[in-house]
Short mmCIF file of N, CA and C in Angstrom, two decimals:
data_model
loop_
_atom_site.label_atom_id
_atom_site.label_comp_id
_atom_site.label_asym_id
_atom_site.label_seq_id
_atom_site.Cartn_x
_atom_site.Cartn_y
_atom_site.Cartn_z
N MET A 1 85.71 61.60 296.46
CA MET A 1 85.63 62.43 295.53
C MET A 1 86.88 63.38 295.70
N PHE A 2 87.50 63.79 294.46
CA PHE A 2 88.52 64.64 294.43
C PHE A 2 88.15 66.01 293.76
N ILE A 3 87.61 65.65 292.57
CA ILE A 3 87.56 66.91 291.66
C ILE A 3 86.00 67.24 291.43
N ALA A 4 85.12 66.28 291.78
CA ALA A 4 83.62 66.58 291.40
C ALA A 4 82.75 67.38 292.38
N HIS A 5 83.21 67.69 293.58
CA HIS A 5 82.33 68.24 294.35
C HIS A 5 81.84 69.78 293.92
N LEU A 6 82.73 70.49 293.37
CA LEU A 6 82.40 71.85 292.75
C LEU A 6 81.49 71.79 291.76
N PRO A 7 81.76 71.04 290.73
CA PRO A 7 80.94 70.91 289.50
C PRO A 7 79.60 70.13 289.87
N SER A 8 79.58 69.26 290.82
CA SER A 8 78.41 68.88 291.23
C SER A 8 77.41 69.75 291.94
N GLY A 9 78.06 70.65 292.53
CA GLY A 9 77.30 71.71 293.30
C GLY A 9 76.71 72.75 292.08
N TYR A 10 77.55 72.91 291.01
CA TYR A 10 76.90 73.77 290.03
C TYR A 10 75.74 73.10 289.23
N ILE A 11 75.95 71.71 289.01
CA ILE A 11 74.97 71.07 288.35
C ILE A 11 73.64 71.00 289.28
N PHE A 12 73.80 70.86 290.46
CA PHE A 12 72.85 70.74 291.44
C PHE A 12 71.88 72.31 291.33
N ALA A 13 72.88 73.42 291.41
CA ALA A 13 72.26 74.58 291.27
C ALA A 13 71.57 74.95 290.22
N LYS A 14 72.05 74.64 288.86
CA LYS A 14 71.40 74.63 287.87
C LYS A 14 70.04 73.92 287.75
N ALA A 15 69.95 72.80 288.19
CA ALA A 15 68.93 72.02 288.21
C ALA A 15 67.72 72.67 289.20
N ILE A 16 68.29 73.16 290.40
CA ILE A 16 67.16 73.86 291.07
C ILE A 16 66.83 75.01 290.53
N LEU A 17 67.66 75.88 289.57
CA LEU A 17 67.21 77.05 289.10
C LEU A 17 66.34 76.76 287.89
N ALA A 18 66.49 75.75 287.26
CA ALA A 18 65.72 75.14 286.16
C ALA A 18 64.20 74.83 286.66
N ARG A 19 64.05 74.41 287.78
CA ARG A 19 62.81 73.92 288.35
C ARG A 19 61.97 75.16 289.10
N TYR A 20 62.77 76.03 289.79
CA TYR A 20 62.08 77.00 290.70
C TYR A 20 62.66 78.58 290.09
N LYS A 21 61.79 79.49 290.29
CA LYS A 21 62.04 80.82 289.87
C LYS A 21 62.19 81.56 291.25
N PHE A 22 63.36 82.25 291.38
CA PHE A 22 63.44 83.05 292.52
C PHE A 22 63.42 84.50 292.44
N GLU A 23 62.51 85.15 293.08
CA GLU A 23 62.20 86.63 292.78
C GLU A 23 63.30 87.58 293.43
N LYS A 24 63.66 87.23 294.63
CA LYS A 24 64.59 88.08 295.47
C LYS A 24 65.97 87.58 295.74
N ILE A 25 66.17 86.37 294.94
CA ILE A 25 67.64 85.87 294.90
C ILE A 25 68.27 85.85 293.43
N SER A 26 69.36 86.31 293.31
CA SER A 26 69.99 86.18 291.86
C SER A 26 70.49 84.84 291.62
N THR A 27 70.50 84.54 290.24
CA THR A 27 70.96 83.36 289.71
C THR A 27 72.37 83.05 290.31
N LYS A 28 73.16 84.08 290.19
CA LYS A 28 74.57 83.92 290.52
C LYS A 28 74.69 83.64 292.01
N THR A 29 73.83 84.19 292.83
CA THR A 29 73.91 83.93 294.33
C THR A 29 73.54 82.45 294.54
N VAL A 30 72.52 82.02 293.98
CA VAL A 30 72.23 80.53 294.24
C VAL A 30 73.36 79.75 293.73
N ILE A 31 73.88 80.09 292.51
CA ILE A 31 75.03 79.21 292.04
C ILE A 31 76.13 79.16 293.00
N VAL A 32 76.49 80.41 293.44
CA VAL A 32 77.78 80.31 294.23
C VAL A 32 77.51 79.71 295.87
N THR A 33 76.37 80.09 296.15
CA THR A 33 75.85 79.28 297.61
C THR A 33 76.06 77.98 297.30
N MET A 34 75.43 77.39 296.45
CA MET A 34 75.34 75.85 296.35
C MET A 34 76.89 75.35 295.98
N ILE A 35 77.60 75.82 295.16
CA ILE A 35 78.89 75.58 294.98
C ILE A 35 79.71 75.65 296.21
N LEU A 36 79.62 76.58 297.16
CA LEU A 36 80.27 76.68 298.37
C LEU A 36 79.68 75.56 299.27
N GLY A 37 78.54 75.27 299.39
CA GLY A 37 77.91 74.24 300.07
C GLY A 37 78.43 72.89 299.74
N ALA A 38 78.74 72.59 298.27
CA ALA A 38 79.26 71.37 297.86
C ALA A 38 80.70 71.27 298.29
N ILE A 39 81.22 72.28 298.49
CA ILE A 39 82.85 71.99 298.78
C ILE A 39 83.00 72.17 300.33
N PHE A 40 82.15 72.85 300.93
CA PHE A 40 82.33 73.21 302.46
C PHE A 40 82.64 71.97 303.44
N PRO A 41 82.04 71.03 303.43
CA PRO A 41 82.39 69.92 304.15
C PRO A 41 83.97 69.55 304.36
N ASP A 42 84.48 69.77 303.16
CA ASP A 42 86.15 69.53 303.04
C ASP A 42 86.97 70.55 303.83
N ILE A 43 86.30 71.78 304.13
CA ILE A 43 87.09 72.56 305.01
C ILE A 43 87.80 71.93 306.31
N ASP A 44 87.13 70.96 306.61
CA ASP A 44 87.88 70.07 307.74
C ASP A 44 89.29 69.66 307.40
N LEU A 45 89.65 69.57 306.27
CA LEU A 45 90.98 69.16 305.65
C LEU A 45 92.02 70.03 306.35
N VAL A 46 91.78 71.42 306.55
CA VAL A 46 92.56 72.28 307.26
C VAL A 46 92.90 71.81 308.73
N TYR A 47 91.97 71.58 309.26
CA TYR A 47 92.16 70.92 310.65
C TYR A 47 92.81 69.46 310.54
N PHE A 48 92.67 68.75 309.61
CA PHE A 48 93.18 67.51 309.39
C PHE A 48 94.50 67.68 309.36
N PHE A 49 95.09 68.42 308.25
CA PHE A 49 96.54 68.62 307.98
C PHE A 49 97.26 69.42 309.08
N LEU A 50 96.59 70.61 309.54
CA LEU A 50 97.49 71.62 310.39
C LEU A 50 97.43 71.19 311.88
N ILE A 51 96.15 70.67 312.33
CA ILE A 51 96.07 70.66 313.78
C ILE A 51 96.28 68.98 314.16
N ASP A 52 95.41 68.29 313.46
CA ASP A 52 95.18 66.82 313.73
C ASP A 52 96.37 65.97 313.21
N HIS A 53 97.17 66.56 312.31
CA HIS A 53 98.26 65.91 311.75
C HIS A 53 98.05 64.54 311.15
N GLN A 54 96.76 64.54 310.47
CA GLN A 54 96.46 63.31 309.96
C GLN A 54 96.21 61.99 310.74
N GLN A 55 95.81 62.28 312.00
CA GLN A 55 95.61 61.31 312.95
C GLN A 55 94.20 60.56 312.90
N VAL A 56 93.37 61.33 312.49
CA VAL A 56 91.97 60.85 312.21
C VAL A 56 91.43 61.08 311.00
N HIS A 57 90.84 60.12 310.29
CA HIS A 57 90.31 60.43 308.92
C HIS A 57 89.29 61.53 308.97
N HIS A 58 89.48 62.33 308.12
CA HIS A 58 88.77 63.73 308.10
C HIS A 58 87.28 63.34 307.92
N HIS A 59 86.90 62.52 307.26
CA HIS A 59 85.47 61.94 307.14
C HIS A 59 84.89 61.62 308.49
N ARG A 60 85.57 61.50 309.65
CA ARG A 60 85.01 61.15 310.95
C ARG A 60 84.60 62.54 311.53
N TYR A 61 85.03 63.67 311.15
CA TYR A 61 84.81 65.01 311.68
C TYR A 61 83.29 65.18 311.47
N PHE A 62 82.78 66.11 312.29
CA PHE A 62 81.17 66.44 312.24
C PHE A 62 80.78 66.99 310.78
N LEU A 63 81.75 67.62 310.12
CA LEU A 63 81.08 68.38 308.82
C LEU A 63 80.98 67.12 307.78
N HIS A 64 81.50 66.13 308.10
CA HIS A 64 81.23 65.06 307.14
C HIS A 64 80.19 63.89 307.78
N TRP A 65 79.40 64.31 308.75
CA TRP A 65 78.42 63.41 309.31
C TRP A 65 77.24 63.76 308.69
N PRO A 66 76.51 62.90 308.05
CA PRO A 66 75.17 63.16 307.41
C PRO A 66 74.12 63.87 308.26
N ILE A 67 74.11 63.23 309.53
CA ILE A 67 73.01 63.61 310.50
C ILE A 67 73.26 65.23 310.94
N PHE A 68 74.53 65.59 310.91
CA PHE A 68 74.76 67.10 311.14
C PHE A 68 73.95 67.94 310.01
N TRP A 69 74.30 67.66 308.75
CA TRP A 69 73.51 68.40 307.60
C TRP A 69 72.19 68.17 307.53
N ILE A 70 71.70 66.88 307.78
CA ILE A 70 70.35 66.66 307.72
C ILE A 70 69.46 67.42 308.70
N VAL A 71 69.97 67.39 309.93
CA VAL A 71 69.29 67.98 311.04
C VAL A 71 69.16 69.68 310.81
N LEU A 72 70.39 70.08 310.34
CA LEU A 72 70.61 71.49 310.09
C LEU A 72 69.45 71.88 308.93
N TRP A 73 69.42 71.01 307.95
CA TRP A 73 68.48 71.21 306.98
C TRP A 73 66.95 71.18 307.36
N LEU A 74 66.80 70.19 308.24
CA LEU A 74 65.39 70.08 308.87
C LEU A 74 64.96 71.23 309.50
N ILE A 75 66.02 71.86 310.37
CA ILE A 75 65.54 72.98 311.04
C ILE A 75 65.45 74.19 310.29
N LEU A 76 66.16 74.53 309.22
CA LEU A 76 66.04 75.48 308.24
C LEU A 76 64.70 75.34 307.52
N PHE A 77 64.35 74.10 306.99
CA PHE A 77 63.29 74.05 306.26
C PHE A 77 62.06 74.23 307.08
N ALA A 78 61.99 73.69 308.32
CA ALA A 78 60.95 73.97 309.31
C ALA A 78 60.73 75.51 309.66
N SER A 79 61.80 76.17 309.95
CA SER A 79 61.69 77.55 310.25
C SER A 79 61.28 78.43 308.98
N LEU A 80 61.58 77.87 307.65
CA LEU A 80 61.01 78.56 306.40
C LEU A 80 59.37 78.21 306.43
N LYS A 81 58.96 77.26 306.87
CA LYS A 81 57.50 76.80 306.71
C LYS A 81 56.76 77.60 307.80
N LEU A 82 57.40 77.90 309.03
CA LEU A 82 56.66 78.69 309.89
C LEU A 82 56.81 80.08 309.71
N LYS A 83 55.87 80.64 308.77
CA LYS A 83 55.68 81.85 308.58
C LYS A 83 55.52 82.88 309.47
N GLN A 84 54.88 82.53 310.65
CA GLN A 84 54.89 83.48 311.55
C GLN A 84 56.19 83.76 312.31
N CYS A 85 57.10 83.06 312.23
CA CYS A 85 58.47 83.28 312.86
C CYS A 85 59.27 84.08 311.71
N LYS A 86 59.09 85.35 311.71
CA LYS A 86 59.63 86.27 310.78
C LYS A 86 61.31 86.33 310.96
N LEU A 87 61.85 85.93 312.15
CA LEU A 87 63.28 85.74 312.40
C LEU A 87 63.75 84.87 311.49
N PHE A 88 63.39 83.71 311.06
CA PHE A 88 63.81 82.63 310.40
C PHE A 88 63.32 82.75 308.99
N HIS A 89 62.23 83.52 308.52
CA HIS A 89 61.88 83.57 307.10
C HIS A 89 62.37 84.73 306.54
N THR A 90 63.69 84.31 306.05
CA THR A 90 64.41 85.50 305.43
C THR A 90 65.16 84.75 304.26
N ARG A 91 65.86 85.61 303.43
CA ARG A 91 66.55 85.31 302.21
C ARG A 91 67.78 84.64 302.70
N GLN A 92 68.32 84.82 303.87
CA GLN A 92 69.58 84.12 304.37
C GLN A 92 69.18 82.61 304.74
N SER A 93 68.09 82.45 305.38
CA SER A 93 67.60 81.13 305.79
C SER A 93 67.41 80.32 304.58
N PHE A 94 66.86 80.96 303.45
CA PHE A 94 66.82 80.07 302.16
C PHE A 94 68.03 79.73 301.57
N LEU A 95 68.91 80.57 301.65
CA LEU A 95 70.20 80.39 301.17
C LEU A 95 71.07 79.33 301.99
N ALA A 96 70.83 79.53 303.17
CA ALA A 96 71.47 78.36 304.15
C ALA A 96 70.82 77.03 303.68
N LEU A 97 69.56 76.94 303.44
CA LEU A 97 68.79 75.77 303.23
C LEU A 97 69.44 75.12 301.89
N LEU A 98 69.70 76.00 300.85
CA LEU A 98 70.34 75.52 299.59
C LEU A 98 71.87 75.13 299.95
N PHE A 99 72.54 75.84 300.94
CA PHE A 99 74.08 75.44 301.06
C PHE A 99 73.87 74.13 301.84
N CYS A 100 72.94 73.96 302.69
CA CYS A 100 72.98 72.43 303.45
C CYS A 100 72.58 71.38 302.54
N SER A 101 71.66 71.81 301.58
CA SER A 101 71.44 70.81 300.53
C SER A 101 72.68 70.31 299.72
N ALA A 102 73.36 71.34 299.33
CA ALA A 102 74.61 70.96 298.58
C ALA A 102 75.68 70.13 299.54
N ALA A 103 75.61 70.62 300.63
CA ALA A 103 76.67 69.79 301.52
C ALA A 103 76.07 68.43 301.74
N ILE A 104 74.87 68.07 301.82
CA ILE A 104 74.50 66.80 301.95
C ILE A 104 74.59 66.02 300.60
N LEU A 105 74.66 66.70 299.57
CA LEU A 105 75.29 66.06 298.09
C LEU A 105 76.62 65.67 298.42
N HIS A 106 77.37 66.63 298.84
CA HIS A 106 78.97 66.21 299.11
C HIS A 106 79.06 64.95 299.98
N VAL A 107 78.27 64.79 300.85
CA VAL A 107 78.48 63.59 301.81
C VAL A 107 77.94 62.41 300.98
N VAL A 108 76.83 62.48 300.20
CA VAL A 108 76.35 61.35 299.59
C VAL A 108 77.37 60.89 298.38
N LEU A 109 78.20 61.82 297.75
CA LEU A 109 78.85 61.70 296.75
C LEU A 109 80.26 60.99 297.35
N ASP A 110 80.65 61.54 298.55
CA ASP A 110 81.88 60.84 299.19
C ASP A 110 81.74 59.51 299.60
N THR A 111 80.31 59.14 299.69
CA THR A 111 79.87 57.63 299.98
C THR A 111 80.16 56.53 298.85
N LEU A 112 80.52 57.18 297.59
CA LEU A 112 80.59 56.27 296.65
C LEU A 112 81.94 55.42 296.75
N VAL A 113 83.04 56.20 297.25
CA VAL A 113 84.19 55.21 297.37
C VAL A 113 84.97 55.73 298.66
N GLY A 114 84.40 56.69 299.35
CA GLY A 114 85.18 57.10 300.58
C GLY A 114 84.18 56.82 301.85
N ASP A 115 84.78 56.48 302.78
CA ASP A 115 84.13 55.88 304.13
C ASP A 115 83.39 57.29 304.72
N ILE A 116 82.13 56.92 304.91
CA ILE A 116 81.38 58.02 305.61
C ILE A 116 80.64 57.44 306.80
N TRP A 117 80.67 57.97 307.83
CA TRP A 117 80.09 57.63 308.97
C TRP A 117 78.54 57.96 309.14
N TRP A 118 77.69 57.30 308.43
CA TRP A 118 76.30 57.67 308.38
C TRP A 118 75.74 57.83 309.42
N PHE A 119 75.99 57.18 310.65
CA PHE A 119 75.17 57.09 311.69
C PHE A 119 75.90 57.71 312.98
N ALA A 120 77.04 58.47 312.66
CA ALA A 120 77.86 59.22 313.70
C ALA A 120 77.03 60.26 314.22
N PRO A 121 77.07 60.50 315.33
CA PRO A 121 77.80 60.03 316.37
C PRO A 121 77.52 58.86 317.37
N PHE A 122 76.32 58.44 316.77
CA PHE A 122 75.73 57.24 317.51
C PHE A 122 76.34 55.89 317.38
N ILE A 123 76.75 55.62 316.12
CA ILE A 123 77.38 54.33 315.74
C ILE A 123 78.70 54.62 314.99
N ASP A 124 79.74 53.87 315.44
CA ASP A 124 81.13 54.00 314.86
C ASP A 124 81.25 53.11 313.73
N GLN A 125 80.66 53.53 312.68
CA GLN A 125 80.70 52.35 311.64
C GLN A 125 80.90 53.23 310.21
N PRO A 126 81.93 53.06 309.50
CA PRO A 126 81.93 53.64 308.15
C PRO A 126 81.19 52.88 307.07
N TYR A 127 80.83 53.65 306.25
CA TYR A 127 80.08 52.97 304.98
C TYR A 127 80.56 53.60 303.64
N ALA A 128 80.69 52.78 302.70
CA ALA A 128 81.25 53.20 301.46
C ALA A 128 80.40 52.19 300.38
N LEU A 129 80.06 52.60 299.18
CA LEU A 129 79.52 51.58 298.10
C LEU A 129 80.74 50.85 297.56
N PHE A 130 81.72 51.41 297.28
CA PHE A 130 82.88 50.61 296.80
C PHE A 130 84.14 50.99 297.65
N LYS A 131 85.11 49.84 297.68
CA LYS A 131 86.34 50.16 298.28
C LYS A 131 87.46 50.36 297.50
N ILE A 132 88.48 51.11 297.69
CA ILE A 132 89.73 51.30 296.85
C ILE A 132 90.87 50.64 297.43
N LYS A 133 91.32 49.56 296.96
CA LYS A 133 92.53 48.94 297.34
C LYS A 133 93.75 49.88 297.35
N ALA A 134 94.64 49.87 298.40
CA ALA A 134 95.90 50.59 298.45
C ALA A 134 96.98 49.77 297.62
N GLN A 135 97.15 50.34 296.40
CA GLN A 135 98.21 49.89 295.65
C GLN A 135 99.34 50.80 295.26
N TYR A 136 98.92 51.98 295.26
CA TYR A 136 100.02 52.97 294.76
C TYR A 136 100.51 53.99 295.96
N SER A 137 101.76 54.48 295.62
CA SER A 137 102.24 55.54 296.68
C SER A 137 102.52 56.69 295.75
N PRO A 138 102.13 57.84 296.04
CA PRO A 138 101.30 58.34 297.11
C PRO A 138 99.83 57.86 297.27
N TRP A 139 99.09 57.81 298.43
CA TRP A 139 97.92 57.32 298.57
C TRP A 139 96.81 57.78 297.42
N TRP A 140 96.94 59.24 297.05
CA TRP A 140 95.98 59.66 295.99
C TRP A 140 95.95 59.12 294.79
N LEU A 141 97.08 58.38 294.49
CA LEU A 141 97.11 57.79 293.03
C LEU A 141 96.28 56.50 293.02
N ASN A 142 95.83 55.91 294.16
CA ASN A 142 94.92 54.84 294.25
C ASN A 142 93.45 55.39 293.83
N PHE A 143 93.24 56.56 294.03
CA PHE A 143 91.86 57.23 293.73
C PHE A 143 91.94 57.53 292.14
N ILE A 144 92.89 58.26 291.81
CA ILE A 144 92.92 58.60 290.27
C ILE A 144 93.11 57.36 289.40
N PHE A 145 93.65 56.19 289.92
CA PHE A 145 93.57 55.14 288.91
C PHE A 145 92.45 54.03 289.12
N HIS A 146 91.62 54.59 290.05
CA HIS A 146 90.39 53.70 290.22
C HIS A 146 89.09 54.22 289.23
N TRP A 147 88.27 53.25 288.81
CA TRP A 147 87.23 53.38 287.81
C TRP A 147 86.27 54.52 288.11
N SER A 148 86.27 54.66 289.52
CA SER A 148 85.23 55.83 290.11
C SER A 148 85.82 57.21 289.96
N PHE A 149 86.95 57.39 289.44
CA PHE A 149 87.40 58.67 288.96
C PHE A 149 86.81 58.96 287.71
N TRP A 150 86.57 58.07 286.74
CA TRP A 150 85.88 58.29 285.61
C TRP A 150 84.45 59.07 285.73
N VAL A 151 83.87 58.60 286.93
CA VAL A 151 82.72 59.06 287.48
C VAL A 151 82.78 60.69 287.69
N GLU A 152 83.86 61.02 288.39
CA GLU A 152 84.10 62.27 288.49
C GLU A 152 84.56 63.25 287.23
N ILE A 153 85.08 62.61 286.27
CA ILE A 153 85.40 63.29 285.01
C ILE A 153 84.16 63.48 284.45
N PHE A 154 83.20 62.53 284.39
CA PHE A 154 81.97 62.63 283.86
C PHE A 154 81.10 63.75 284.37
N VAL A 155 81.14 63.81 285.89
CA VAL A 155 80.55 64.97 286.42
C VAL A 155 81.00 66.37 285.95
N CYS A 156 82.41 66.35 285.77
CA CYS A 156 83.08 67.65 285.30
C CYS A 156 82.55 67.93 283.92
N ILE A 157 82.55 66.87 283.02
CA ILE A 157 82.21 67.31 281.53
C ILE A 157 80.77 67.69 281.70
N ILE A 158 79.86 67.06 282.42
CA ILE A 158 78.41 67.49 282.43
C ILE A 158 78.23 68.85 282.91
N ALA A 159 79.03 69.34 284.02
CA ALA A 159 79.07 70.68 284.50
C ALA A 159 79.54 71.66 283.21
N GLY A 160 80.64 71.20 282.69
CA GLY A 160 81.08 72.03 281.56
C GLY A 160 80.20 72.22 280.30
N ILE A 161 79.60 71.23 280.03
CA ILE A 161 78.47 71.37 279.03
C ILE A 161 77.30 72.22 279.41
N ILE A 162 76.80 72.04 280.79
CA ILE A 162 75.93 72.86 281.23
C ILE A 162 76.23 74.61 281.18
N TYR A 163 77.45 74.72 281.56
CA TYR A 163 77.95 75.88 281.78
C TYR A 163 78.17 76.54 280.19
N LEU A 164 78.67 75.87 279.36
CA LEU A 164 78.72 76.33 277.97
C LEU A 164 77.38 76.61 277.29
N ARG A 165 76.41 75.77 277.63
CA ARG A 165 75.13 75.96 277.08
C ARG A 165 74.48 77.23 277.62
N SER A 166 74.78 77.51 278.89
CA SER A 166 74.28 78.71 279.60
C SER A 166 74.85 79.92 279.04
N GLN A 167 76.09 79.90 278.58
CA GLN A 167 76.82 81.02 278.03
C GLN A 167 76.30 81.24 276.65
N LYS A 168 76.02 80.23 275.82
CA LYS A 168 75.45 80.34 274.47
C LYS A 168 73.96 81.11 274.56
N LEU A 169 73.29 80.75 275.61
CA LEU A 169 72.03 81.31 275.87
C LEU A 169 71.89 82.93 276.12
N LYS A 170 73.19 83.29 276.69
CA LYS A 170 73.36 84.57 277.00
C LYS A 170 73.58 85.49 276.01
N GLU A 171 74.20 84.83 274.89
CA GLU A 171 74.67 85.65 273.55
C GLU A 171 73.46 85.99 272.69
#
């Protein structure tokens, strides 16, 4: 995914907000948290370009390991369910749960055409639903000219429609 992580986080946030009402958390906070979660795993690109010098595929870093986000999500979910543990039963814990949910969405979307190590660190095997052949230079043109880029454009259009509709409702 190149351009659809941020809009997918927005769509996810709006879907959550349509289903659940939050008393102590603003709509804007939920949306910003989930957008940040949806793009956060790609923060490893800083390391990839500046420190690793592109030696290891950035999807091999732990921020793109589904198990990392799923375990973190489960810990946060369990801590929220343990109401006697007031340390974890906070607004921040719930926002962290939303953030992790959006990060999991990021990894799932990357699996469409990007190799994701679903069982890392235990199994060193990448998985992708579809492969993109290297035909163009620079490398990113291979993604832009692949049919999957239309999926990304579709996600962006849906996010735009949802945003415009929400703005009309405010008027």
